[in-house]
Short mmCIF file of C-alpha atoms in Angstrom, two decimals:
data_model
loop_
_atom_site.label_atom_id
_atom_site.label_comp_id
_atom_site.label_asym_id
_atom_site.label_seq_id
_atom_site.Cartn_x
_atom_site.Cartn_y
_atom_site.Cartn_z
CA MET A 1 0.08 -69.60 144.08
CA LEU A 2 -0.03 -65.73 144.82
CA VAL A 3 2.99 -63.79 145.49
CA VAL A 4 2.57 -60.28 146.55
CA GLY A 5 5.17 -58.16 145.86
CA GLY A 6 7.93 -58.34 143.41
CA GLY A 7 10.89 -57.13 145.21
CA TYR A 8 13.61 -59.44 146.80
CA VAL A 9 11.55 -62.35 148.03
CA GLY A 10 8.84 -62.24 145.62
CA LEU A 11 11.45 -62.47 142.73
CA TYR A 12 13.63 -65.59 144.28
CA VAL A 13 10.11 -67.31 145.26
CA ALA A 14 8.71 -66.89 142.01
CA LEU A 15 11.93 -68.17 140.31
CA LYS A 16 12.43 -71.27 142.44
CA LEU A 17 9.08 -72.35 141.99
CA GLN A 18 7.28 -71.42 138.90
CA LYS A 19 8.54 -74.46 137.05
CA LYS A 20 7.69 -77.20 139.55
CA ILE A 21 4.41 -75.74 140.30
CA ALA A 22 3.60 -75.29 136.42
CA ASN A 23 4.90 -79.05 135.83
CA ALA A 24 2.50 -80.11 138.78
CA GLY A 25 -0.48 -78.23 136.85
CA GLY A 26 -0.71 -75.07 138.92
CA ILE A 27 0.57 -71.04 138.08
CA VAL A 28 2.66 -68.69 140.24
CA THR A 29 1.05 -65.38 140.14
CA VAL A 30 3.26 -62.24 141.06
CA VAL A 31 1.30 -59.02 141.62
CA ASP A 32 3.48 -55.59 141.84
CA PRO A 33 3.16 -52.45 141.02
CA LEU A 34 6.39 -52.32 139.08
CA PRO A 35 7.36 -54.46 136.42
CA TYR A 36 11.05 -55.31 138.10
CA MET A 37 12.56 -55.68 141.38
CA THR A 38 15.04 -53.16 142.35
CA TYR A 39 18.44 -54.28 144.12
CA GLN A 40 18.42 -51.16 146.80
CA PRO A 41 21.90 -51.43 147.80
CA PHE A 42 22.91 -50.26 144.29
CA LEU A 43 20.59 -46.93 144.74
CA PRO A 44 23.51 -45.01 146.23
CA GLU A 45 25.88 -45.84 143.25
CA VAL A 46 23.03 -45.18 140.39
CA ALA A 47 22.77 -41.79 142.41
CA GLY A 48 26.55 -41.30 142.45
CA GLY A 49 26.48 -42.09 138.50
CA ASN A 50 28.77 -44.97 138.85
CA ILE A 51 25.80 -47.89 137.77
CA GLU A 52 23.21 -47.37 134.71
CA ALA A 53 19.87 -47.33 136.39
CA ARG A 54 18.34 -49.83 134.44
CA HIS A 55 21.07 -52.02 135.28
CA ALA A 56 20.37 -51.95 139.13
CA VAL A 57 16.69 -53.64 138.61
CA VAL A 58 15.89 -57.28 137.17
CA SER A 59 12.74 -57.18 134.81
CA HIS A 60 9.98 -59.52 135.78
CA ARG A 61 8.94 -60.46 132.45
CA GLN A 62 12.43 -61.22 131.26
CA HIS A 63 13.34 -63.73 133.90
CA LEU A 64 9.90 -64.98 135.13
CA LYS A 65 9.05 -66.91 131.79
CA GLN A 66 6.40 -69.19 133.39
CA THR A 67 4.96 -66.83 136.08
CA GLU A 68 1.83 -65.09 135.48
CA LEU A 69 2.56 -61.19 135.95
CA ILE A 70 0.02 -58.69 137.08
CA GLN A 71 1.14 -55.12 137.27
CA GLY A 72 -1.03 -53.67 139.88
CA ARG A 73 -1.48 -53.08 143.90
CA VAL A 74 -3.15 -55.79 146.15
CA VAL A 75 -5.18 -53.76 148.52
CA SER A 76 -6.73 -56.41 150.59
CA ILE A 77 -6.81 -60.18 151.18
CA ASP A 78 -9.43 -62.23 152.80
CA HIS A 79 -7.62 -65.50 153.55
CA ALA A 80 -9.99 -67.45 155.09
CA ASN A 81 -12.05 -67.07 151.38
CA ARG A 82 -8.63 -67.40 149.45
CA THR A 83 -9.18 -64.30 147.63
CA ALA A 84 -7.04 -60.75 147.23
CA VAL A 85 -8.46 -57.60 145.56
CA VAL A 86 -5.88 -56.14 142.94
CA ALA A 87 -6.00 -52.59 141.82
CA PRO A 88 -4.65 -52.57 138.44
CA ALA A 89 -1.73 -49.93 137.94
CA ASP A 90 -3.39 -48.53 134.69
CA GLY A 91 -6.35 -47.10 137.08
CA GLY A 92 -9.06 -49.69 136.11
CA ASP A 93 -11.62 -51.63 137.99
CA ASN A 94 -10.65 -53.68 140.99
CA PHE A 95 -10.55 -57.44 140.73
CA GLU A 96 -10.12 -60.37 142.67
CA VAL A 97 -7.40 -62.92 142.32
CA PRO A 98 -8.20 -66.55 143.98
CA TYR A 99 -5.16 -68.60 145.11
CA PHE A 100 -4.40 -71.56 147.19
CA ASP A 101 -1.08 -70.56 148.91
CA VAL A 102 -0.22 -66.88 149.54
CA VAL A 103 3.54 -65.37 150.38
CA LEU A 104 3.31 -61.91 151.44
CA SER A 105 6.51 -60.51 150.11
CA ALA A 106 5.46 -56.67 149.80
CA GLY A 107 8.95 -55.58 151.52
CA ALA A 108 9.07 -52.14 153.02
CA ILE A 109 8.48 -48.35 152.23
CA THR A 110 10.19 -45.29 153.41
CA ARG A 111 9.56 -44.24 157.49
CA THR A 112 8.80 -40.81 158.23
CA PHE A 113 7.67 -38.55 160.59
CA PRO A 114 5.05 -35.23 160.57
CA ILE A 115 7.63 -32.54 160.20
CA LYS A 116 6.39 -29.73 158.46
CA GLY A 117 7.68 -29.23 154.83
CA LEU A 118 9.44 -32.73 154.57
CA ALA A 119 6.88 -34.05 151.88
CA ASP A 120 7.32 -30.99 149.88
CA LYS A 121 10.84 -30.85 149.84
CA GLY A 122 12.19 -34.10 150.62
CA ILE A 123 13.12 -36.86 148.37
CA GLY A 124 13.70 -40.75 149.90
CA LEU A 125 16.51 -43.08 148.51
CA LYS A 126 14.12 -46.28 148.30
CA THR A 127 13.28 -46.41 144.57
CA ILE A 128 15.33 -46.45 141.55
CA GLU A 129 13.55 -43.39 140.13
CA GLU A 130 14.32 -41.66 143.68
CA ALA A 131 17.99 -42.39 142.82
CA VAL A 132 18.08 -41.27 139.23
CA ALA A 133 16.15 -37.97 140.32
CA LEU A 134 18.56 -37.30 143.19
CA ARG A 135 21.66 -37.65 140.97
CA ASN A 136 20.45 -35.29 138.39
CA LYS A 137 19.51 -32.64 141.12
CA VAL A 138 22.76 -32.54 142.54
CA LEU A 139 24.44 -32.34 138.96
CA ASP A 140 21.83 -29.55 137.89
CA ARG A 141 22.14 -27.64 141.47
CA ILE A 142 26.07 -27.48 140.73
CA GLU A 143 25.19 -26.24 137.26
CA VAL A 144 22.62 -23.34 138.29
CA GLY A 145 24.43 -22.59 141.53
CA SER A 146 27.49 -21.75 139.48
CA THR A 147 25.98 -19.07 137.43
CA MET A 148 24.01 -17.28 140.60
CA THR A 149 25.67 -14.08 141.94
CA ASP A 150 23.47 -13.77 144.93
CA PRO A 151 25.49 -15.15 147.75
CA ALA A 152 22.46 -16.47 149.72
CA GLU A 153 20.80 -18.00 146.44
CA ARG A 154 24.26 -19.62 145.54
CA ALA A 155 24.79 -21.08 148.90
CA ARG A 156 21.17 -22.56 149.12
CA ALA A 157 21.59 -24.41 145.62
CA LEU A 158 25.06 -25.64 146.54
CA THR A 159 23.97 -27.17 149.93
CA PHE A 160 22.80 -30.79 150.24
CA VAL A 161 21.49 -32.41 153.35
CA VAL A 162 21.08 -36.13 154.33
CA VAL A 163 18.86 -37.16 157.18
CA GLY A 164 19.60 -40.52 158.76
CA GLY A 165 23.08 -41.89 159.63
CA GLY A 166 22.41 -45.77 158.68
CA PHE A 167 24.14 -47.64 155.88
CA ALA A 168 21.40 -45.78 153.18
CA GLY A 169 22.21 -42.24 154.49
CA ILE A 170 26.15 -42.88 154.64
CA GLU A 171 26.49 -44.49 151.51
CA CYS A 172 24.20 -41.94 149.84
CA ILE A 173 26.04 -38.48 151.06
CA THR A 174 29.59 -40.01 150.14
CA GLU A 175 28.46 -41.17 146.65
CA MET A 176 26.65 -37.66 146.45
CA GLU A 177 29.85 -36.14 147.62
CA ASP A 178 32.16 -37.72 144.98
CA LEU A 179 29.72 -37.21 142.11
CA ALA A 180 29.80 -33.32 143.30
CA ARG A 181 33.63 -33.43 142.97
CA ALA A 182 33.73 -34.92 139.80
CA ALA A 183 31.08 -32.69 138.65
CA VAL A 184 32.89 -29.28 140.26
CA LYS A 185 36.09 -30.36 138.32
CA ASN A 186 34.39 -29.72 134.99
CA ASN A 187 33.04 -26.44 135.85
CA PRO A 188 35.30 -23.57 136.69
CA ARG A 189 32.41 -21.24 137.88
CA VAL A 190 32.21 -23.18 141.23
CA LYS A 191 34.73 -24.27 143.70
CA GLN A 192 34.90 -27.40 146.09
CA GLU A 193 34.88 -25.12 149.28
CA GLU A 194 31.41 -23.57 148.07
CA VAL A 195 29.64 -27.11 148.25
CA ARG A 196 28.33 -27.64 151.57
CA PHE A 197 27.40 -31.42 152.45
CA VAL A 198 25.43 -32.15 155.69
CA LEU A 199 24.69 -35.35 157.74
CA VAL A 200 21.96 -35.22 160.23
CA GLU A 201 21.69 -38.39 162.79
CA ALA A 202 19.28 -38.58 165.85
CA MET A 203 21.50 -41.02 167.68
CA GLY A 204 24.70 -40.35 169.20
CA ARG A 205 26.63 -42.62 166.70
CA ILE A 206 25.91 -43.85 163.16
CA MET A 207 25.97 -47.11 161.10
CA PRO A 208 24.95 -49.63 164.49
CA GLU A 209 25.92 -52.39 162.11
CA VAL A 210 29.56 -51.83 162.37
CA THR A 211 31.55 -51.59 165.67
CA ALA A 212 31.70 -48.56 167.51
CA LYS A 213 35.40 -48.26 166.73
CA GLN A 214 34.25 -48.38 162.87
CA ALA A 215 31.69 -45.71 163.57
CA GLU A 216 34.02 -43.42 164.71
CA TRP A 217 36.44 -43.54 162.09
CA VAL A 218 33.80 -43.15 159.41
CA VAL A 219 32.89 -40.00 161.38
CA GLU A 220 36.45 -38.90 161.04
CA HIS A 221 36.42 -39.96 157.27
CA LEU A 222 33.22 -38.02 156.70
CA ARG A 223 34.52 -34.83 158.27
CA SER A 224 37.92 -35.10 156.33
CA ARG A 225 35.98 -35.09 153.18
CA GLY A 226 34.35 -31.59 154.41
CA ILE A 227 30.93 -33.32 155.14
CA GLU A 228 29.62 -31.84 158.43
CA VAL A 229 28.10 -34.81 160.65
CA LEU A 230 25.64 -33.70 163.04
CA LEU A 231 25.02 -36.32 165.73
CA ASN A 232 22.18 -36.01 168.31
CA THR A 233 20.62 -33.49 166.08
CA SER A 234 16.97 -33.76 164.30
CA LEU A 235 15.15 -32.14 161.74
CA ASP A 236 12.35 -30.11 163.18
CA ASN A 237 10.80 -28.19 160.28
CA ALA A 238 11.53 -28.06 156.56
CA GLU A 239 9.28 -25.19 155.90
CA GLY A 240 11.23 -22.30 154.20
CA SER A 241 14.77 -22.65 155.60
CA LEU A 242 15.74 -26.38 157.72
CA LYS A 243 15.58 -26.09 161.39
CA LEU A 244 17.64 -28.31 163.40
CA ILE A 245 17.54 -29.04 167.09
CA ASN A 246 19.70 -30.61 169.61
CA LEU A 247 17.73 -33.79 170.79
CA PRO A 248 19.34 -34.01 174.44
CA ASP A 249 17.99 -30.51 175.39
CA LYS A 250 15.47 -29.72 172.50
CA THR A 251 17.37 -26.47 172.10
CA PRO A 252 17.82 -24.92 168.63
CA ALA A 253 21.01 -26.19 166.78
CA GLN A 254 21.17 -24.60 163.33
CA GLU A 255 18.98 -23.09 160.68
CA PHE A 256 19.91 -22.72 156.92
CA GLU A 257 18.63 -23.44 153.38
CA THR A 258 18.91 -25.66 150.92
CA ASP A 259 17.33 -27.09 147.55
CA THR A 260 18.24 -30.78 148.15
CA LEU A 261 17.11 -32.76 151.19
CA VAL A 262 17.41 -36.52 151.59
CA TRP A 263 15.44 -38.56 154.24
CA THR A 264 16.72 -42.14 154.75
CA ALA A 265 16.08 -42.44 158.43
CA GLY A 266 14.38 -45.87 158.25
CA VAL A 267 11.72 -47.91 156.88
CA GLN A 268 8.51 -49.44 158.15
CA ALA A 269 6.59 -52.55 156.67
CA ASN A 270 4.23 -51.99 153.64
CA PRO A 271 1.27 -50.96 154.95
CA MET A 272 -1.20 -53.21 152.86
CA VAL A 273 -0.86 -55.68 155.68
CA ARG A 274 -3.35 -53.71 157.26
CA SER A 275 -5.60 -54.75 155.00
CA THR A 276 -5.43 -58.71 155.49
CA ASP A 277 -6.81 -61.07 158.17
CA PHE A 278 -3.55 -61.86 159.24
CA PRO A 279 -1.86 -61.52 162.78
CA LEU A 280 0.72 -58.49 163.19
CA GLU A 281 3.17 -57.50 165.70
CA PRO A 282 3.62 -54.25 167.59
CA ARG A 283 5.96 -52.81 164.54
CA GLY A 284 3.20 -53.36 161.98
CA ARG A 285 4.76 -56.85 160.49
CA VAL A 286 3.57 -60.01 159.89
CA ARG A 287 4.23 -62.51 162.54
CA VAL A 288 5.74 -65.70 161.32
CA LEU A 289 7.54 -68.87 162.69
CA PRO A 290 10.99 -69.52 162.21
CA ASP A 291 9.71 -71.82 158.98
CA LEU A 292 8.42 -68.75 157.40
CA ARG A 293 4.65 -69.94 157.97
CA ILE A 294 2.39 -66.85 159.35
CA SER A 295 1.10 -68.09 162.75
CA GLY A 296 -0.91 -65.97 165.22
CA ASP A 297 -2.44 -66.61 168.58
CA GLU A 298 -4.53 -69.45 167.31
CA GLY A 299 -2.21 -71.25 165.62
CA ILE A 300 -0.70 -71.84 162.02
CA ILE A 301 -2.33 -70.08 159.51
CA ASP A 302 -2.30 -72.75 156.66
CA ASN A 303 -0.94 -71.97 153.09
CA ALA A 304 0.36 -68.32 154.39
CA TRP A 305 4.04 -67.65 154.45
CA ALA A 306 6.01 -64.53 154.71
CA ALA A 307 9.47 -63.18 154.60
CA GLY A 308 11.30 -60.06 154.05
CA ASP A 309 11.05 -56.56 155.26
CA ILE A 310 7.07 -57.22 155.73
CA ALA A 311 7.66 -60.34 158.23
CA ALA A 312 8.76 -60.53 161.55
CA VAL A 313 11.15 -63.39 161.15
CA PRO A 314 12.62 -64.77 164.40
CA ASP A 315 16.34 -64.59 164.33
CA LEU A 316 17.85 -67.90 165.70
CA THR A 317 21.18 -66.70 166.05
CA GLY A 318 20.38 -64.21 168.40
CA GLY A 319 22.18 -61.33 166.43
CA GLY A 320 19.20 -59.46 165.46
CA LEU A 321 16.83 -56.77 166.74
CA PRO A 322 16.17 -56.21 170.43
CA ASP A 323 12.77 -57.85 169.79
CA GLY A 324 14.42 -61.04 168.49
CA THR A 325 13.49 -60.79 164.85
CA CYS A 326 16.01 -60.53 161.72
CA VAL A 327 17.38 -57.14 160.64
CA PRO A 328 15.45 -55.95 157.60
CA ASN A 329 18.19 -55.83 154.99
CA ALA A 330 18.85 -57.76 151.74
CA GLN A 331 20.96 -60.32 153.13
CA HIS A 332 18.43 -61.66 155.17
CA ALA A 333 15.47 -61.29 152.48
CA LEU A 334 17.37 -63.13 150.00
CA ARG A 335 18.39 -66.25 151.96
CA GLN A 336 14.65 -66.04 153.58
CA ALA A 337 13.16 -66.28 150.29
CA LYS A 338 15.16 -69.51 148.98
CA ARG A 339 14.15 -71.33 152.63
CA LEU A 340 10.41 -70.25 152.13
CA ALA A 341 10.47 -71.52 148.38
CA LYS A 342 11.95 -74.96 149.81
CA ASN A 343 9.58 -74.97 152.96
CA LEU A 344 6.25 -74.26 150.63
CA TRP A 345 7.37 -76.62 148.20
CA ALA A 346 8.01 -79.31 151.07
CA SER A 347 4.60 -78.88 152.57
CA ARG A 348 3.07 -79.59 149.56
CA TRP A 349 4.33 -83.00 149.81
CA ASP A 350 4.13 -83.20 153.53
CA LYS A 351 7.85 -83.57 154.00
CA PRO A 352 9.52 -81.77 157.07
CA LEU A 353 10.27 -78.01 156.87
CA VAL A 354 13.61 -76.45 158.12
CA ASP A 355 13.85 -73.54 160.10
CA TYR A 356 15.59 -70.06 158.72
CA LYS A 357 18.91 -69.55 160.75
CA HIS A 358 21.26 -67.55 159.00
CA LYS A 359 24.23 -66.06 161.00
CA ASN A 360 24.59 -62.57 159.44
CA LEU A 361 27.94 -62.68 157.09
CA GLY A 362 28.66 -59.24 158.23
CA ALA A 363 28.50 -55.49 156.86
CA VAL A 364 29.93 -53.86 154.13
CA ALA A 365 29.43 -50.13 152.74
CA GLY A 366 31.23 -48.18 149.90
CA PHE A 367 31.78 -44.39 150.43
CA GLY A 368 32.49 -43.83 146.75
CA GLU A 369 35.50 -44.90 144.80
CA TRP A 370 38.00 -46.73 146.70
CA LYS A 371 36.59 -45.60 150.33
CA GLY A 372 34.44 -47.81 152.52
CA VAL A 373 34.13 -49.90 155.65
CA ALA A 374 33.22 -53.45 156.55
CA ASN A 375 32.90 -55.76 159.39
CA ILE A 376 32.90 -59.40 158.12
CA ASN A 377 31.98 -62.53 160.05
CA LEU A 378 33.68 -65.37 158.55
CA LEU A 379 36.40 -67.17 160.73
CA GLY A 380 35.80 -64.62 163.62
CA ARG A 381 35.03 -60.90 162.90
CA ILE A 382 37.08 -58.96 160.47
CA GLY A 383 37.14 -55.17 160.44
CA LEU A 384 38.22 -53.19 157.16
CA LYS A 385 38.45 -49.87 155.93
CA GLY A 386 39.54 -48.04 153.04
CA PRO A 387 40.21 -49.74 149.67
CA LEU A 388 40.06 -53.25 150.66
CA ALA A 389 36.79 -52.64 152.25
CA TRP A 390 35.28 -51.03 149.23
CA LEU A 391 36.41 -53.98 147.07
CA ALA A 392 34.96 -56.35 149.66
CA HIS A 393 31.48 -54.00 149.34
CA ARG A 394 31.70 -54.30 145.41
CA GLY A 395 32.36 -58.21 145.65
CA TYR A 396 29.81 -59.09 147.79
CA HIS A 397 26.95 -57.17 146.02
CA GLY A 398 28.04 -57.99 142.46
CA MET A 399 27.66 -61.57 143.60
CA ALA A 400 24.45 -60.87 145.30
CA MET A 401 22.75 -59.08 142.54
CA PRO A 402 20.18 -61.21 141.18
CA THR A 403 20.36 -63.00 137.68
CA PHE A 404 23.64 -63.91 135.87
CA GLU A 405 22.80 -61.41 133.18
CA ARG A 406 22.33 -58.35 135.48
CA LYS A 407 25.57 -59.11 137.55
CA PHE A 408 27.40 -59.12 134.09
CA ARG A 409 25.78 -55.42 133.60
CA VAL A 410 26.65 -54.26 136.79
CA ILE A 411 30.27 -55.50 136.63
CA PHE A 412 30.67 -54.20 133.22
CA ASN A 413 29.56 -50.72 134.43
CA TRP A 414 32.07 -50.96 137.02
CA VAL A 415 35.03 -51.79 134.48
CA LEU A 416 33.86 -48.96 132.29
CA SER A 417 33.99 -46.47 135.37
CA PHE A 418 37.38 -47.59 136.20
CA PHE A 419 38.61 -46.47 132.63
CA ALA A 420 36.29 -43.74 131.64
CA GLY A 421 35.45 -42.38 135.05
CA ARG A 422 32.44 -41.53 136.89
CA ASP A 423 29.48 -40.38 134.42
CA THR A 424 28.59 -36.89 135.47
CA THR A 425 26.08 -36.55 132.27
CA GLN A 426 22.97 -34.67 133.51
CA LEU A 427 19.55 -36.00 131.91
CA LEU A 428 16.92 -32.98 131.65
CA ASP A 429 13.39 -32.40 131.77
CA LEU A 430 12.69 -36.56 132.56
CA ASP A 431 9.50 -35.59 134.26
CA ASN A 432 7.86 -33.69 131.25
CA PRO A 433 9.59 -35.67 128.51
CA ARG A 434 6.67 -34.51 125.76
CA GLY A 435 7.95 -30.74 126.90
CA ALA A 436 10.10 -30.13 123.71
CA PHE A 437 7.42 -31.53 121.48
CA VAL A 438 4.60 -29.78 122.38
CA ALA A 439 6.52 -26.56 122.16
CA ALA A 440 7.53 -27.79 118.79
CA ALA A 441 3.87 -28.58 117.80
CA THR A 442 2.39 -25.67 119.12
CA PRO A 443 1.66 -22.77 116.35
CA ALA A 444 3.55 -19.77 117.25
CA PRO A 445 1.42 -16.78 118.08
CA LYS A 446 0.90 -14.98 114.88
CA PRO A 447 2.54 -11.39 115.05
CA ALA A 448 0.10 -8.47 116.01
CA ALA A 449 -1.08 -6.37 113.17
CA PRO A 450 0.71 -2.93 112.75
CA ALA A 451 -1.12 -0.37 114.64
CA ALA A 452 -3.64 1.79 111.83
CA PRO A 453 -2.40 5.24 111.56
CA ALA A 454 -4.14 7.92 113.85
CA PRO A 455 -6.47 9.75 111.59
CA ALA A 456 -5.47 13.36 110.91
CA ALA A 457 -6.53 16.39 113.27
CA PRO A 458 -8.71 18.90 111.24
CA ALA A 459 -6.51 21.65 110.24
CA GLU A 460 -6.97 24.43 112.92
CA LYS A 461 -7.62 27.94 111.26
CA ALA A 462 -4.93 30.20 111.43
CA ALA A 463 -4.96 32.24 114.46
CA ASP A 464 -4.08 35.35 112.04
CA ALA A 465 -6.37 34.71 109.58
CA PRO A 466 -8.77 37.91 108.48
CA GLN A 467 -11.86 38.11 110.20
CA GLY A 468 -14.99 38.23 108.27
CA GLY A 469 -14.09 35.48 105.62
CA ALA A 470 -11.43 37.73 104.05
CA LYS A 471 -9.50 36.58 101.31
CA ASP A 472 -6.09 34.85 101.79
CA PRO A 473 -3.64 37.89 101.48
CA VAL A 474 -1.23 35.69 99.45
CA LYS A 475 -3.90 34.84 96.82
CA ALA A 476 -4.84 38.61 96.75
CA GLU A 477 -1.27 39.98 96.82
CA ALA A 478 -0.90 37.27 93.25
CA LYS A 479 -3.87 38.79 91.95
#
């Protein structure tokens, strides 16, 4: 069995089936360019310094003992011939991997728009590497900005912008703001009122997963912390200074400079699916039935499965996206993976399959320590905000984190932060770790040799020397 992608779906499908398939004489193969699964709901807390980066990921090698792991990227699939082409992560030659069943679980990537300067200046919050880089960037800009004397340069360094008012954007900017406050307290050269945070959202409201009343409270909460919230506003240009426009009338809104631009404005299905022979829906996701089998206009495609952000899974509860599919989030991905594993194994023995149907339990979001909002669907809809919502956020995600070992590490991080405070230690030169060694190993240039003294100029004849070769008058007198 080939599993394309080792994220939420891929990890859980392999965990649930590796032993069963091995006992039946087969093998589960997981192909992913990364050696770990990233629990993305924890990325804002990693960026904010509350969770150690390695604790927000789950090692494939450590937990998939009976799975064949290939670190690479599936570049194409020919399901008619049951083969996939893999490009290894080390840049070697592509090779084919045969399979019997295939599970598409390559997830989603950041969705961007053709905005000038965005690719050069922006950073996303989709990977653990981005979260670590963002944390270090915030701390670096505050430290560097505190020594600047030019007002314009200082303002640019201390301005932080997040584009996207969904869960990721709100949690990101609030954790960054909490981190900045902690850093400013330790730096007497900069004042909190100098640090500027700006949230840019194209829609007229933020966080569509919560009620309108809760969304309004979140905006008020952000503004009470000094965060500027710009609704109905879009980023028009990121070259040089940021140029924002008002969407209703397309008029210029603001223009200012920043060194930190975070893009969290949505996701899209991994484009690798375009290099397969599977049917896609208009948004670029694989078409699947409620039982998670891939199906097209000509019917079910045997031995092909998909789930998570890469699949258009019908939402049988009626509470999903406008097109009737499940919202692309971790809650659905984790539960779809478990259902897919059960259905795939049942199909091997010609047993009936069960449709995926899961009522959304609600939404929880953390806005930094003891701050948050939650919309919980249990015995009715329960709206929470403040400390209770923050506790609900940590409780849910602490339980949802895959594997007991990782749960323990994350909870220990929280306990440690409760007593020791948020970690504001900046790690430098992660993008150039050999810099110090190269500098030490490079021979110092030899000092330049001292310049040779200039040759003495030939003695000039005295202007008052006697003409005609007369003797020196002093010597003549001595005689």
